[in-house]
Every structure is written in structure tokens, then in C-alpha cells.
CSV table of N, CA and C in Angstrom, one decimal:
chain,number,residue,atom,x,y,z
N,375,MET,N,133.2,-132.3,194.3
N,375,MET,CA,133.6,-133.1,193.2
N,375,MET,C,133.2,-132.5,191.8
N,376,LEU,N,132.0,-131.9,191.9
N,376,LEU,CA,131.5,-131.2,190.6
N,376,LEU,C,132.4,-130.0,190.3
N,377,ARG,N,132.9,-129.3,191.3
N,377,ARG,CA,133.7,-128.2,191.0
N,377,ARG,C,135.1,-128.6,190.4
N,378,ARG,N,135.6,-129.7,190.9
N,378,ARG,CA,136.9,-130.2,190.4
N,378,ARG,C,136.7,-130.6,188.9
N,379,THR,N,135.6,-131.2,188.6
N,379,THR,CA,135.3,-131.7,187.2
N,379,THR,C,135.2,-130.4,186.3
N,380,LYS,N,134.6,-129.4,186.7
N,380,LYS,CA,134.5,-128.2,185.9
N,380,LYS,C,135.9,-127.6,185.7
N,381,ILE,N,136.7,-127.6,186.7
N,381,ILE,CA,138.0,-127.0,186.6
N,381,ILE,C,138.9,-127.8,185.6
N,382,VAL,N,138.7,-129.1,185.6
N,382,VAL,CA,139.4,-130.0,184.7
N,382,VAL,C,138.9,-129.7,183.2
N,383,GLN,N,137.6,-129.6,183.1
N,383,GLN,CA,137.1,-129.3,181.7
N,383,GLN,C,137.5,-128.0,181.2
N,384,VAL,N,137.5,-127.0,182.0
N,384,VAL,CA,138.0,-125.6,181.6
N,384,VAL,C,139.5,-125.7,181.2
N,385,ALA,N,140.3,-126.4,182.1
N,385,ALA,CA,141.7,-126.5,181.8
N,385,ALA,C,141.9,-127.2,180.5
N,386,LEU,N,141.2,-128.3,180.2
N,386,LEU,CA,141.3,-129.0,179.0
N,386,LEU,C,140.9,-128.2,177.8
N,387,ALA,N,139.8,-127.4,177.9
N,387,ALA,CA,139.4,-126.5,176.8
N,387,ALA,C,140.4,-125.5,176.5
N,388,ILE,N,141.0,-124.9,177.5
N,388,ILE,CA,142.1,-123.9,177.3
N,388,ILE,C,143.3,-124.5,176.6
N,389,THR,N,143.6,-125.7,177.0
N,389,THR,CA,144.8,-126.4,176.4
N,389,THR,C,144.5,-126.7,175.0
N,390,VAL,N,143.3,-127.2,174.6
N,390,VAL,CA,143.0,-127.4,173.2
N,390,VAL,C,143.0,-126.1,172.4
N,391,LEU,N,142.5,-125.1,173.0
N,391,LEU,CA,142.5,-123.8,172.3
N,391,LEU,C,143.9,-123.3,172.0
N,392,LEU,N,144.8,-123.4,173.0
N,392,LEU,CA,146.1,-123.0,172.9
N,392,LEU,C,146.9,-123.8,171.8
N,393,ALA,N,146.6,-125.1,171.8
N,393,ALA,CA,147.2,-126.0,170.9
N,393,ALA,C,146.8,-125.6,169.4
N,394,THR,N,145.5,-125.3,169.3
N,394,THR,CA,145.0,-125.0,168.0
N,394,THR,C,145.6,-123.7,167.5
N,395,VAL,N,145.7,-122.7,168.3
N,395,VAL,CA,146.3,-121.4,168.0
N,395,VAL,C,147.8,-121.6,167.6
N,396,ALA,N,148.5,-122.5,168.3
N,396,ALA,CA,149.9,-122.7,168.0
N,396,ALA,C,150.1,-123.4,166.7
N,397,ILE,N,149.2,-124.3,166.4
N,397,ILE,CA,149.3,-125.0,165.1
N,397,ILE,C,149.0,-124.1,163.9
N,398,LEU,N,147.9,-123.3,164.1
N,398,LEU,CA,147.6,-122.3,163.0
N,398,LEU,C,148.6,-121.3,162.9
N,399,GLY,N,149.2,-120.8,164.0
N,399,GLY,CA,150.3,-119.8,163.9
N,399,GLY,C,151.5,-120.4,163.1
N,400,THR,N,151.8,-121.6,163.4
N,400,THR,CA,153.0,-122.2,162.7
N,400,THR,C,152.7,-122.4,161.2
N,401,ALA,N,151.5,-122.8,160.9
N,401,ALA,CA,151.1,-122.9,159.5
N,401,ALA,C,151.1,-121.6,158.7
N,402,VAL,N,150.7,-120.6,159.3
N,402,VAL,CA,150.7,-119.2,158.7
N,402,VAL,C,152.2,-118.8,158.5
N,403,ALA,N,153.0,-119.0,159.5
N,403,ALA,CA,154.4,-118.6,159.4
N,403,ALA,C,155.1,-119.3,158.3
N,404,GLN,N,154.8,-120.6,158.2
N,404,GLN,CA,155.5,-121.4,157.1
N,404,GLN,C,155.0,-120.9,155.8
N,405,ARG,N,153.8,-120.6,155.6
N,405,ARG,CA,153.2,-120.2,154.4
N,405,ARG,C,153.8,-118.8,154.0
N,406,ALA,N,154.0,-118.0,154.9
N,406,ALA,CA,154.6,-116.6,154.7
N,406,ALA,C,156.0,-116.7,154.3
N,407,ALA,N,156.7,-117.8,154.7
N,407,ALA,CA,158.2,-117.9,154.5
N,407,ALA,C,158.5,-118.4,153.1
N,408,VAL,N,157.5,-118.9,152.4
N,408,VAL,CA,157.7,-119.5,151.1
N,408,VAL,C,157.8,-118.3,150.1
N,409,PRO,N,158.9,-118.1,149.3
N,409,PRO,CA,158.9,-117.0,148.4
N,409,PRO,C,158.0,-117.3,147.2
N,410,LYS,N,157.5,-116.2,146.7
N,410,LYS,CA,156.6,-116.4,145.5
N,410,LYS,C,157.4,-116.6,144.3
N,411,PRO,N,157.0,-117.5,143.4
N,411,PRO,CA,157.8,-117.7,142.2
N,411,PRO,C,157.7,-116.4,141.3
N,412,GLN,N,158.9,-116.1,140.7
N,412,GLN,CA,158.9,-114.9,139.9
N,412,GLN,C,158.7,-115.3,138.4
N,413,ASP,N,158.2,-114.4,137.7
N,413,ASP,CA,157.9,-114.5,136.3
N,413,ASP,C,159.2,-114.3,135.6
N,414,LYS,N,159.8,-115.4,135.1
N,414,LYS,CA,161.2,-115.2,134.5
N,414,LYS,C,161.1,-114.5,133.1
N,415,LEU,N,159.9,-114.6,132.5
N,415,LEU,CA,159.8,-113.8,131.2
N,415,LEU,C,159.8,-112.3,131.5
N,416,ALA,N,159.1,-111.9,132.5
N,416,ALA,CA,159.1,-110.5,132.9
N,416,ALA,C,160.4,-110.0,133.4
N,417,LEU,N,161.2,-110.9,134.0
N,417,LEU,CA,162.5,-110.5,134.5
N,417,LEU,C,163.5,-110.2,133.4
N,418,GLY,N,163.4,-111.0,132.3
N,418,GLY,CA,164.3,-110.8,131.2
N,418,GLY,C,163.9,-109.8,130.2
N,419,GLU,N,162.7,-109.2,130.3
N,419,GLU,CA,162.3,-108.3,129.3
N,419,GLU,C,163.1,-107.1,129.0
N,420,PRO,N,163.6,-106.4,130.1
N,420,PRO,CA,164.4,-105.2,129.9
N,420,PRO,C,165.7,-105.6,129.1
N,421,GLU,N,166.3,-106.7,129.4
N,421,GLU,CA,167.6,-107.1,128.7
N,421,GLU,C,167.3,-107.3,127.2
N,422,VAL,N,166.1,-108.0,126.9
N,422,VAL,CA,165.8,-108.3,125.5
N,422,VAL,C,165.5,-107.0,124.8
N,423,THR,N,164.9,-106.0,125.4
N,423,THR,CA,164.6,-104.8,124.7
N,423,THR,C,165.9,-104.0,124.4
N,424,GLN,N,166.9,-104.2,125.2
N,424,GLN,CA,168.2,-103.6,124.9
N,424,GLN,C,168.9,-104.3,123.8
N,425,LEU,N,168.8,-105.6,123.7
N,425,LEU,CA,169.6,-106.4,122.7
N,425,LEU,C,168.8,-106.4,121.4
N,426,LEU,N,167.5,-106.2,121.4
N,426,LEU,CA,166.8,-106.4,120.1
N,426,LEU,C,167.2,-105.5,119.0
N,427,PRO,N,167.5,-104.2,119.2
N,427,PRO,CA,168.0,-103.4,118.1
N,427,PRO,C,169.3,-103.9,117.5
N,428,LEU,N,170.1,-104.6,118.3
N,428,LEU,CA,171.4,-105.1,117.7
N,428,LEU,C,171.1,-106.3,116.8
N,429,TRP,N,170.0,-107.0,116.9
N,429,TRP,CA,169.7,-108.2,116.1
N,429,TRP,C,168.9,-107.8,114.8
N,430,ILE,N,168.2,-106.7,114.9
N,430,ILE,CA,167.3,-106.4,113.7
N,430,ILE,C,168.2,-105.5,112.8
N,431,PRO,N,168.4,-106.0,111.6
N,431,PRO,CA,169.2,-105.1,110.7
N,431,PRO,C,168.3,-104.0,110.2
N,432,THR,N,169.0,-102.8,110.0
N,432,THR,CA,168.3,-101.7,109.4
N,432,THR,C,168.2,-101.8,107.9
N,433,ARG,N,167.5,-101.0,107.3
N,433,ARG,CA,167.3,-101.0,105.8
N,433,ARG,C,168.6,-100.6,105.1
N,434,THR,N,169.4,-99.8,105.7
N,434,THR,CA,170.6,-99.3,105.1
N,434,THR,C,171.8,-100.2,105.3
N,435,ALA,N,171.6,-101.1,106.2
N,435,ALA,CA,172.7,-102.1,106.5
N,435,ALA,C,172.8,-103.1,105.4
N,436,LYS,N,174.0,-103.5,105.0
N,436,LYS,CA,174.2,-104.4,104.0
N,436,LYS,C,174.6,-105.7,104.6
N,437,SER,N,174.1,-106.8,104.1
N,437,SER,CA,174.5,-108.1,104.6
N,437,SER,C,175.8,-108.5,104.1
N,438,PRO,N,176.7,-109.2,104.8
N,438,PRO,CA,178.0,-109.5,104.3
N,438,PRO,C,177.9,-110.4,103.1
N,439,SER,N,178.8,-110.2,102.2
N,439,SER,CA,178.8,-111.0,101.0
N,439,SER,C,179.5,-112.3,101.3
N,440,LYS,N,179.1,-113.4,100.7
N,440,LYS,CA,179.8,-114.6,100.9
N,440,LYS,C,180.9,-114.8,99.9
N,441,SER,N,182.1,-115.1,100.5
N,441,SER,CA,183.3,-115.3,99.6
N,441,SER,C,183.2,-116.8,99.2
N,442,GLY,N,183.5,-117.0,97.9
N,442,GLY,CA,183.4,-118.4,97.4
N,442,GLY,C,184.5,-118.8,96.6
């Protein structure tokens, strides 16, 4: 009887251990699947640096005169 009790306890301990590992493995997999948010400011910076010279008037450029 004592041997049967030990076998049941060992089987229960193994079951609990496997269930814990399965839950932790699922949690890690879900966390890894979430994409990291991207910095939108950093993503748009190259485009802004290309457009910026078009917006800044040079000293030799003349502003259009207003017709009135």
C-alpha cells in the first residue's frame, strides 16, 4: 500500500511539473509573438530630411510678389 501511494505521489508531481512547464512555455511564446512598437518619429526622419531643403528658402530666392 505504501508503494502504491508513493507511485501516485510521484505521478502527481510529474503531472504538476509538466503542466507548469506547458503554461510557462505558452506564456513565453505569446510574449515573443507580440511585435514591438516602432518609433514613428524615427521612421519618418529620412523623408523629412529629404523634404526639408524644399521648404527652407535660400537667401537668393525671392518670395513671390502679391498681385493686388
